[in-house]
C-alpha cells in the first residue's frame, strides 16, 4: 500500500469528526472555482479548532510526536489542485487539459511532519474532507511555477504523475511523468493522444466504468476493502467514481487513493 494512502486510511475515522453526516452537509458536485473567496473559506475550515484537534491526532498516530506536543499549524493559503480533465480525454472541443478537483491547505506539526488538508464545498460550506501525508500538492505547485511560469500544474491520478502545461506544451514534474512523456515533455496534442489511448475507453458510462473495476479494484476487492475500515466510500464509491480521484462517501469523507493501476477518468 502506498504510504500516503495508508496514512489517509488511518485518518479516515478521525476526519469523520470534521464532516457532519446530515444531508445538509452533502458534498456539492466538484469542481468549483478557486476564487479568492473560496480559498479564504477553505483556509478558515483548515484552521478551525476542530480541524487542528484532528490534525494533532493525525500527526501523533505513529508515535512520532505526542498528542499534546503536536501543535499543528496551517502554513500559507489554500491552493487549487487540478487533475486531468475527463472532458479533455473525451476530446471535447476547447476543454482544458486539467480541471479543479479540490483546494488544499498545508499543515505542519511541531516536529516538522507535513500534511495536506483537502477541502471541498458542501451544502453547509467549505469543509475538510481528507488529510493526506506529505506535501505533494504544494511542492509540485512550486516546481511547476518555476519550470513553466504561468502554467497549469495538474496530476494524472491514474499513474500518480504530475505535470505543468502552458502554450501547447506539457512538461513532467516527477519521475512518473518523465516515464510517461519523457524528460523534455511533449506537445499538448501528443499528450491528448496518449491519454485518449490510455483512458478513452474508461470514461464515465463506459463498459469498464460500469464493470466496477475502476481504479483496478474488482468488486470483491472493493467490498473487502470497505469492510476493513478504509473510510466511508473510499473503496466502494471511490473505486466506482475513479482511479484515484475523490471518493465522496455518505459522510463526505474523501480517501486519497494513490493507486498506480489504470482506471476510469471520473466525471
mmCIF file of C-alpha atoms in Angstrom:
data_model
loop_
_atom_site.group_PDB
_atom_site.id
_atom_site.type_symbol
_atom_site.label_atom_id
_atom_site.label_comp_id
_atom_site.label_asym_id
_atom_site.label_seq_id
_atom_site.Cartn_x
_atom_site.Cartn_y
_atom_site.Cartn_z
ATOM 1 C CA UNK A 1 0.000 0.000 0.000
ATOM 2 C CA UNK A 2 1.227 3.484 -0.840
ATOM 3 C CA UNK A 3 2.439 5.148 2.391
ATOM 4 C CA UNK A 4 0.331 8.200 1.688
ATOM 5 C CA UNK A 5 -2.757 6.055 1.200
ATOM 6 C CA UNK A 6 -2.018 4.166 4.396
ATOM 7 C CA UNK A 7 -1.925 7.414 6.341
ATOM 8 C CA UNK A 8 -5.155 8.570 4.734
ATOM 9 C CA UNK A 9 -6.783 5.301 5.747
ATOM 10 C CA UNK A 10 -5.661 5.785 9.351
ATOM 11 C CA UNK A 11 -7.021 9.303 9.332
ATOM 12 C CA UNK A 12 -10.386 8.483 7.795
ATOM 13 C CA UNK A 13 -12.120 7.809 11.106
ATOM 14 C CA UNK A 14 -10.733 10.964 12.655
ATOM 15 C CA UNK A 15 -11.814 13.033 9.685
ATOM 16 C CA UNK A 16 -15.383 11.869 10.217
ATOM 17 C CA UNK A 17 -15.499 14.259 13.149
ATOM 18 C CA UNK A 18 -14.922 17.152 10.785
ATOM 19 C CA UNK A 19 -17.791 16.454 8.411
ATOM 20 C CA UNK A 20 -21.368 16.203 9.697
ATOM 21 C CA UNK A 21 -23.382 13.246 8.448
ATOM 22 C CA UNK A 22 -26.598 15.173 7.970
ATOM 23 C CA UNK A 23 -27.940 15.552 4.466
ATOM 24 C CA UNK A 24 -27.371 19.295 4.808
ATOM 25 C CA UNK A 25 -23.624 18.645 4.624
ATOM 26 C CA UNK A 26 -23.748 16.544 1.473
ATOM 27 C CA UNK A 27 -20.899 17.385 -0.903
ATOM 28 C CA UNK A 28 -21.722 19.783 -3.694
ATOM 29 C CA UNK A 29 -20.551 18.386 -7.044
ATOM 30 C CA UNK A 30 -16.997 19.435 -7.716
ATOM 31 C CA UNK A 31 -15.118 21.049 -9.280
ATOM 32 C CA UNK A 32 -15.887 24.583 -8.213
ATOM 33 C CA UNK A 33 -13.860 27.725 -8.705
ATOM 34 C CA UNK A 34 -10.680 28.716 -6.896
ATOM 35 C CA UNK A 35 -11.868 32.245 -6.270
ATOM 36 C CA UNK A 36 -10.268 34.368 -3.570
ATOM 37 C CA UNK A 37 -13.436 33.961 -1.505
ATOM 38 C CA UNK A 38 -13.440 30.174 -1.849
ATOM 39 C CA UNK A 39 -9.753 29.954 -0.987
ATOM 40 C CA UNK A 40 -10.311 32.091 2.094
ATOM 41 C CA UNK A 41 -13.258 29.923 3.165
ATOM 42 C CA UNK A 42 -11.201 26.768 2.624
ATOM 43 C CA UNK A 43 -8.378 28.247 4.665
ATOM 44 C CA UNK A 44 -10.713 29.033 7.546
ATOM 45 C CA UNK A 45 -12.030 25.477 7.503
ATOM 46 C CA UNK A 46 -8.463 24.169 7.633
ATOM 47 C CA UNK A 47 -7.557 26.385 10.582
ATOM 48 C CA UNK A 48 -10.711 25.693 12.613
ATOM 49 C CA UNK A 49 -10.153 24.397 16.177
ATOM 50 C CA UNK A 50 -11.815 21.049 15.431
ATOM 51 C CA UNK A 51 -9.561 20.582 12.409
ATOM 52 C CA UNK A 52 -6.432 21.351 14.417
ATOM 53 C CA UNK A 53 -7.523 18.865 17.084
ATOM 54 C CA UNK A 54 -7.927 16.186 14.432
ATOM 55 C CA UNK A 55 -4.539 17.109 12.994
ATOM 56 C CA UNK A 56 -2.956 16.563 16.402
ATOM 57 C CA UNK A 57 -4.319 13.015 16.427
ATOM 58 C CA UNK A 58 -3.203 12.526 12.831
ATOM 59 C CA UNK A 59 0.386 13.602 13.457
ATOM 60 C CA UNK A 60 0.556 11.576 16.692
ATOM 61 C CA UNK A 61 -0.828 8.395 15.141
ATOM 62 C CA UNK A 62 2.577 6.657 14.806
ATOM 63 C CA UNK A 63 4.109 7.987 18.000
ATOM 64 C CA UNK A 64 6.459 10.389 16.236
ATOM 65 C CA UNK A 65 5.108 13.193 18.379
ATOM 66 C CA UNK A 66 2.754 13.212 21.342
ATOM 67 C CA UNK A 67 -0.829 14.339 21.054
ATOM 68 C CA UNK A 68 -0.240 17.327 23.306
ATOM 69 C CA UNK A 69 3.033 18.407 21.697
ATOM 70 C CA UNK A 70 1.991 18.116 18.043
ATOM 71 C CA UNK A 71 0.754 21.727 17.971
ATOM 72 C CA UNK A 72 -0.245 21.710 14.285
ATOM 73 C CA UNK A 73 -0.399 24.937 12.330
ATOM 74 C CA UNK A 74 -1.539 25.927 8.843
ATOM 75 C CA UNK A 75 1.101 27.418 6.571
ATOM 76 C CA UNK A 76 0.222 29.719 3.700
ATOM 77 C CA UNK A 77 -3.025 29.966 1.766
ATOM 78 C CA UNK A 78 -5.211 27.245 0.319
ATOM 79 C CA UNK A 79 -4.178 26.337 -3.222
ATOM 80 C CA UNK A 80 -6.148 24.833 -6.098
ATOM 81 C CA UNK A 81 -5.306 21.254 -7.036
ATOM 82 C CA UNK A 82 -6.038 20.226 -10.618
ATOM 83 C CA UNK A 83 -6.456 16.760 -12.095
ATOM 84 C CA UNK A 84 -6.520 15.526 -15.687
ATOM 85 C CA UNK A 85 -9.874 16.535 -17.159
ATOM 86 C CA UNK A 86 -12.218 13.809 -18.462
ATOM 87 C CA UNK A 87 -13.555 16.337 -20.973
ATOM 88 C CA UNK A 88 -10.034 16.676 -22.357
ATOM 89 C CA UNK A 89 -9.682 12.903 -22.593
ATOM 90 C CA UNK A 90 -13.070 12.706 -24.324
ATOM 91 C CA UNK A 91 -11.873 15.201 -26.948
ATOM 92 C CA UNK A 92 -14.407 17.902 -26.117
ATOM 93 C CA UNK A 93 -13.648 20.999 -28.150
ATOM 94 C CA UNK A 94 -11.959 23.688 -26.095
ATOM 95 C CA UNK A 95 -11.666 21.517 -22.989
ATOM 96 C CA UNK A 96 -8.625 22.398 -20.852
ATOM 97 C CA UNK A 97 -6.142 19.665 -20.017
ATOM 98 C CA UNK A 98 -6.990 19.842 -16.315
ATOM 99 C CA UNK A 99 -9.763 20.922 -14.001
ATOM 100 C CA UNK A 100 -10.016 21.883 -10.351
ATOM 101 C CA UNK A 101 -10.624 18.942 -8.026
ATOM 102 C CA UNK A 102 -10.232 20.464 -4.561
ATOM 103 C CA UNK A 103 -8.435 23.116 -2.548
ATOM 104 C CA UNK A 104 -5.552 22.130 -0.292
ATOM 105 C CA UNK A 105 -4.080 23.724 2.818
ATOM 106 C CA UNK A 106 -0.690 22.758 4.203
ATOM 107 C CA UNK A 107 -0.473 21.604 7.805
ATOM 108 C CA UNK A 108 2.784 21.306 9.742
ATOM 109 C CA UNK A 109 3.369 19.747 13.159
ATOM 110 C CA UNK A 110 5.871 20.851 15.774
ATOM 111 C CA UNK A 111 8.275 18.068 14.747
ATOM 112 C CA UNK A 112 8.152 19.011 11.054
ATOM 113 C CA UNK A 113 5.645 16.468 9.760
ATOM 114 C CA UNK A 114 3.571 17.814 6.876
ATOM 115 C CA UNK A 115 0.126 17.003 5.599
ATOM 116 C CA UNK A 116 -2.339 18.287 3.037
ATOM 117 C CA UNK A 117 -5.860 19.159 4.121
ATOM 118 C CA UNK A 118 -8.223 18.614 1.214
ATOM 119 C CA UNK A 119 -11.263 20.876 1.343
ATOM 120 C CA UNK A 120 -14.468 20.590 -0.615
ATOM 121 C CA UNK A 121 -17.588 22.716 -0.748
ATOM 122 C CA UNK A 122 -20.635 21.094 0.836
ATOM 123 C CA UNK A 123 -24.151 22.377 1.282
ATOM 124 C CA UNK A 124 -23.003 23.511 4.719
ATOM 125 C CA UNK A 125 -19.991 25.361 3.306
ATOM 126 C CA UNK A 126 -16.329 24.545 2.799
ATOM 127 C CA UNK A 127 -15.142 21.650 4.951
ATOM 128 C CA UNK A 128 -12.058 19.476 5.342
ATOM 129 C CA UNK A 129 -12.790 16.078 3.836
ATOM 130 C CA UNK A 130 -9.392 14.381 3.872
ATOM 131 C CA UNK A 131 -5.943 14.540 5.410
ATOM 132 C CA UNK A 132 -3.056 13.176 3.340
ATOM 133 C CA UNK A 133 0.560 12.913 4.438
ATOM 134 C CA UNK A 134 3.334 14.855 2.769
ATOM 135 C CA UNK A 135 3.355 17.996 0.670
ATOM 136 C CA UNK A 136 2.963 16.788 -2.925
ATOM 137 C CA UNK A 137 0.308 19.339 -3.808
ATOM 138 C CA UNK A 138 2.408 22.275 -2.639
ATOM 139 C CA UNK A 139 5.797 21.011 -3.797
ATOM 140 C CA UNK A 140 4.655 20.414 -7.355
ATOM 141 C CA UNK A 141 2.816 23.731 -7.445
ATOM 142 C CA UNK A 142 6.103 25.466 -6.640
ATOM 143 C CA UNK A 143 8.097 23.349 -9.077
ATOM 144 C CA UNK A 144 5.597 23.936 -11.872
ATOM 145 C CA UNK A 145 5.704 27.692 -11.331
ATOM 146 C CA UNK A 146 9.494 27.577 -11.583
ATOM 147 C CA UNK A 147 9.607 25.300 -14.601
ATOM 148 C CA UNK A 148 6.838 26.931 -16.618
ATOM 149 C CA UNK A 149 5.696 30.235 -15.069
ATOM 150 C CA UNK A 150 2.009 30.855 -15.525
ATOM 151 C CA UNK A 151 1.328 27.237 -16.430
ATOM 152 C CA UNK A 152 -1.317 24.908 -15.034
ATOM 153 C CA UNK A 153 0.033 22.306 -12.635
ATOM 154 C CA UNK A 154 -2.013 19.128 -12.665
ATOM 155 C CA UNK A 155 -1.971 15.492 -11.683
ATOM 156 C CA UNK A 156 -2.723 12.459 -13.814
ATOM 157 C CA UNK A 157 -4.037 10.365 -10.916
ATOM 158 C CA UNK A 158 -4.185 7.072 -12.784
ATOM 159 C CA UNK A 159 -0.366 6.868 -12.672
ATOM 160 C CA UNK A 160 0.292 9.426 -9.914
ATOM 161 C CA UNK A 161 2.139 11.712 -12.321
ATOM 162 C CA UNK A 162 2.457 15.485 -12.021
ATOM 163 C CA UNK A 163 2.817 17.929 -14.928
ATOM 164 C CA UNK A 164 2.700 21.590 -15.824
ATOM 165 C CA UNK A 165 1.087 22.730 -19.082
ATOM 166 C CA UNK A 166 1.174 26.006 -20.952
ATOM 167 C CA UNK A 167 1.159 27.201 -24.570
ATOM 168 C CA UNK A 168 0.593 23.768 -26.079
ATOM 169 C CA UNK A 169 3.403 22.170 -24.041
ATOM 170 C CA UNK A 170 3.216 19.604 -21.260
ATOM 171 C CA UNK A 171 6.299 19.208 -19.061
ATOM 172 C CA UNK A 172 6.878 16.487 -16.441
ATOM 173 C CA UNK A 173 7.374 17.350 -12.791
ATOM 174 C CA UNK A 174 8.110 13.929 -11.297
ATOM 175 C CA UNK A 175 9.548 10.548 -12.228
ATOM 176 C CA UNK A 176 6.193 9.061 -13.128
ATOM 177 C CA UNK A 177 5.545 11.888 -15.563
ATOM 178 C CA UNK A 178 9.035 11.559 -17.065
ATOM 179 C CA UNK A 179 8.358 7.861 -17.629
ATOM 180 C CA UNK A 180 5.072 8.737 -19.321
ATOM 181 C CA UNK A 181 6.121 11.605 -21.602
ATOM 182 C CA UNK A 182 9.916 11.830 -21.456
ATOM 183 C CA UNK A 183 12.130 14.371 -19.743
ATOM 184 C CA UNK A 184 11.745 17.081 -22.448
ATOM 185 C CA UNK A 185 7.957 16.863 -22.295
ATOM 186 C CA UNK A 186 5.571 16.687 -25.243
ATOM 187 C CA UNK A 187 3.085 18.808 -27.112
ATOM 188 C CA UNK A 188 -0.422 19.154 -25.761
ATOM 189 C CA UNK A 189 -1.736 17.356 -28.861
ATOM 190 C CA UNK A 190 0.592 14.415 -28.280
ATOM 191 C CA UNK A 191 -0.356 14.308 -24.620
ATOM 192 C CA UNK A 192 -4.026 14.134 -25.581
ATOM 193 C CA UNK A 193 -3.251 11.268 -27.949
ATOM 194 C CA UNK A 194 -1.535 9.417 -25.107
ATOM 195 C CA UNK A 195 -4.316 9.851 -22.540
ATOM 196 C CA UNK A 196 -7.038 9.058 -25.063
ATOM 197 C CA UNK A 197 -5.250 5.802 -25.812
ATOM 198 C CA UNK A 198 -4.811 5.056 -22.122
ATOM 199 C CA UNK A 199 -8.205 6.133 -20.776
ATOM 200 C CA UNK A 200 -10.533 6.856 -23.677
ATOM 201 C CA UNK A 201 -12.413 3.591 -23.168
ATOM 202 C CA UNK A 202 -12.650 4.102 -19.414
ATOM 203 C CA UNK A 203 -14.618 7.321 -19.247
ATOM 204 C CA UNK A 204 -17.845 7.545 -17.213
ATOM 205 C CA UNK A 205 -20.543 5.431 -18.805
ATOM 206 C CA UNK A 206 -18.065 3.075 -20.460
ATOM 207 C CA UNK A 207 -18.271 -0.679 -20.053
ATOM 208 C CA UNK A 208 -15.091 -0.536 -17.974
ATOM 209 C CA UNK A 209 -16.596 2.023 -15.634
ATOM 210 C CA UNK A 210 -19.819 0.045 -15.275
ATOM 211 C CA UNK A 211 -17.899 -3.156 -14.536
ATOM 212 C CA UNK A 212 -16.945 -1.899 -11.084
ATOM 213 C CA UNK A 213 -13.227 -2.223 -11.800
ATOM 214 C CA UNK A 214 -12.428 1.479 -11.920
ATOM 215 C CA UNK A 215 -9.041 2.106 -10.408
ATOM 216 C CA UNK A 216 -8.110 -1.538 -10.761
ATOM 217 C CA UNK A 217 -10.384 -2.717 -7.939
ATOM 218 C CA UNK A 218 -12.612 -5.654 -8.762
ATOM 219 C CA UNK A 219 -15.999 -5.559 -6.989
ATOM 220 C CA UNK A 220 -14.946 -8.192 -4.445
ATOM 221 C CA UNK A 221 -11.776 -6.293 -3.634
ATOM 222 C CA UNK A 222 -13.724 -3.085 -3.140
ATOM 223 C CA UNK A 223 -16.160 -4.754 -0.789
ATOM 224 C CA UNK A 224 -13.382 -6.294 1.281
ATOM 225 C CA UNK A 225 -11.517 -3.003 1.489
ATOM 226 C CA UNK A 226 -14.650 -1.215 2.621
ATOM 227 C CA UNK A 227 -15.126 -3.686 5.457
ATOM 228 C CA UNK A 228 -11.503 -3.292 6.524
ATOM 229 C CA UNK A 229 -12.138 0.295 7.556
ATOM 230 C CA UNK A 230 -10.548 2.355 4.816
ATOM 231 C CA UNK A 231 -13.137 5.058 5.336
ATOM 232 C CA UNK A 232 -16.685 5.585 4.065
ATOM 233 C CA UNK A 233 -16.796 5.500 0.301
ATOM 234 C CA UNK A 234 -13.064 5.070 -0.111
ATOM 235 C CA UNK A 235 -13.271 1.668 -1.718
ATOM 236 C CA UNK A 236 -16.844 1.274 -2.946
ATOM 237 C CA UNK A 237 -17.778 4.760 -4.076
ATOM 238 C CA UNK A 238 -14.168 5.690 -4.731
ATOM 239 C CA UNK A 239 -13.492 2.738 -6.989
ATOM 240 C CA UNK A 240 -16.676 3.298 -8.919
ATOM 241 C CA UNK A 241 -16.060 7.013 -9.256
ATOM 242 C CA UNK A 242 -12.488 6.942 -10.476
ATOM 243 C CA UNK A 243 -8.962 5.649 -10.251
ATOM 244 C CA UNK A 244 -7.546 7.797 -7.520
ATOM 245 C CA UNK A 245 -9.726 10.865 -7.559
ATOM 246 C CA UNK A 246 -12.023 11.996 -4.786
ATOM 247 C CA UNK A 247 -14.359 9.435 -3.251
ATOM 248 C CA UNK A 248 -17.186 11.260 -1.529
ATOM 249 C CA UNK A 249 -18.919 8.869 0.837
ATOM 250 C CA UNK A 250 -22.156 9.216 2.774
ATOM 251 C CA UNK A 251 -20.424 11.367 5.366
ATOM 252 C CA UNK A 252 -18.489 13.346 2.788
ATOM 253 C CA UNK A 253 -15.166 11.726 3.671
ATOM 254 C CA UNK A 254 -12.533 11.635 0.971
ATOM 255 C CA UNK A 255 -9.866 8.942 0.944
ATOM 256 C CA UNK A 256 -6.713 9.576 -1.063
ATOM 257 C CA UNK A 257 -6.098 6.678 -3.383
ATOM 258 C CA UNK A 258 -2.668 6.807 -4.943
ATOM 259 C CA UNK A 259 -3.062 3.570 -6.884
ATOM 260 C CA UNK A 260 -0.859 3.152 -9.925
ATOM 261 C CA UNK A 261 -3.392 0.962 -11.663
ATOM 262 C CA UNK A 262 -5.096 2.268 -14.766
ATOM 263 C CA UNK A 263 -8.588 3.490 -14.030
ATOM 264 C CA UNK A 264 -11.604 5.323 -15.255
ATOM 265 C CA UNK A 265 -11.436 9.084 -15.671
ATOM 266 C CA UNK A 266 -14.019 10.421 -13.262
ATOM 267 C CA UNK A 267 -16.920 12.593 -14.333
#
